[in-house]
Amino acid sequence: MSKKVYFSQDGGVDDIISLFLLLQMDDVDLIGVGVMGADSYLQPAAEASRKVIDRFGHGKKLEVAYSNARAVHPFPTKWRLDAYSENSLPILNESGEIKTPKAPLAADDDLIEKLMNSNEPVTLLFTGPLSDLASALKKKPEIEDKIAELMWMGGTFQERGNVAEPDCDGTQEWNAFWDPEAVSTVFSSGIKITMVALESTHNVPLTPAVRMSWAKDRRYPGIDFIGNSYAFVPELSMFETNSTYFLWDVLTTCALEDPTLIKQKTVKCSVYTDFPRDGRTYLDDNGREAQLVYDVDNKRFFDMIMELGKKAK
């Protein structure tokens, strides 16, 4: 039986690849896609998403909702520019047109509409900030009853995060830091949450060996697309920086399809919203319960990406 999924993403390379992979999953019924201009610029990220659906969606009829959420703390410009490169890939532009339409509603209202019209609970996959979910919950609290669970790539419980900005204390993860109040709103709900945090992905970095495995199978259009997309971002070579790429969003997406890839544990957690620690998620005995992914089967994970990539035509 297929699982109804609504996907909210913020237009980074791994977000676009997550959308591509979702479209290859037999057990996923993708009912909606929202795009935020967070780790991207909105227009190229949304256009690239529509083109991915056209090129690799096997004829699925979808529309892409554009978010009107605005950052409390914007992502670095250099990272956001990848969306323009992704949107310019020849394989996404070969047809010369975009058929998948822009949704008539903004992403938060589109989420509300899709949830309220569903005849069964919907799994939410969020690989960017939680702003649109927080906005939707404020506008229509009853959508909570329509949500099976939230799979979120965000947060960290390490002492150091991946934010290196002058207006923070360095403990935050970017998706939480972008809109800390949104995290607080969602954490205050009763929604079941599974978190893929920064530390969840330590076993799945982007490495030269991973790139080479895709290069060897680039005769498959989907693998060629994956390899070309990840060519825009830095790999883990000699040492880790806050720009080093791990497969954060793709792990979250693949874990939705196959939970046996991961190990998880129950934690109680909260989020700070006061400067300079706003956006920091932390363990809290009085906090909300969540499932935290703490390990992943590296080989099975990358095998799954390869298998799904080869299904694309």
PDB file of N, CA and C in Angstrom, residues 9 38 87 141 170 208 240 252 283:
ATOM      1  N   GLN A   9      10.588  21.371   0.508  1.00  0.00           N
ATOM      2  CA  GLN A   9      12.042  21.416   0.371  1.00  0.00           C
ATOM      3  C   GLN A   9      12.494  22.842   0.079  1.00  0.00           C
ATOM      4  N   ALA A  38      15.261  29.015   0.700  1.00  0.00           N
ATOM      5  CA  ALA A  38      16.110  29.045   1.902  1.00  0.00           C
ATOM      6  C   ALA A  38      17.551  28.731   1.504  1.00  0.00           C
ATOM      7  N   ASN A  87      19.134  24.495 -12.074  1.00  0.00           N
ATOM      8  CA  ASN A  87      18.061  24.827 -13.003  1.00  0.00           C
ATOM      9  C   ASN A  87      18.543  24.899 -14.448  1.00  0.00           C
ATOM     10  N   PRO A 141      -5.328  24.839  12.761  1.00  0.00           N
ATOM     11  CA  PRO A 141      -4.773  23.853  13.703  1.00  0.00           C
ATOM     12  C   PRO A 141      -5.272  22.430  13.483  1.00  0.00           C
ATOM     13  N   GLY A 170      27.104  29.478  17.283  1.00  0.00           N
ATOM     14  CA  GLY A 170      27.742  28.348  16.618  1.00  0.00           C
ATOM     15  C   GLY A 170      27.189  26.987  16.960  1.00  0.00           C
ATOM     16  N   PRO A 208      34.881  11.206  -2.869  1.00  0.00           N
ATOM     17  CA  PRO A 208      35.314  10.909  -4.236  1.00  0.00           C
ATOM     18  C   PRO A 208      34.871   9.527  -4.710  1.00  0.00           C
ATOM     19  N   GLU A 240      36.680  17.978   7.389  1.00  0.00           N
ATOM     20  CA  GLU A 240      35.315  18.495   7.317  1.00  0.00           C
ATOM     21  C   GLU A 240      35.276  19.987   7.627  1.00  0.00           C
ATOM     22  N   THR A 252      17.102  11.437   4.738  1.00  0.00           N
ATOM     23  CA  THR A 252      15.751  11.616   5.273  1.00  0.00           C
ATOM     24  C   THR A 252      14.718  11.028   4.326  1.00  0.00           C
ATOM     25  N   LEU A 283      18.603  18.646  24.105  1.00  0.00           N
ATOM     26  CA  LEU A 283      17.940  17.604  24.882  1.00  0.00           C
ATOM     27  C   LEU A 283      17.371  18.219  26.150  1.00  0.00           C
TER      28      LEU A 283
END
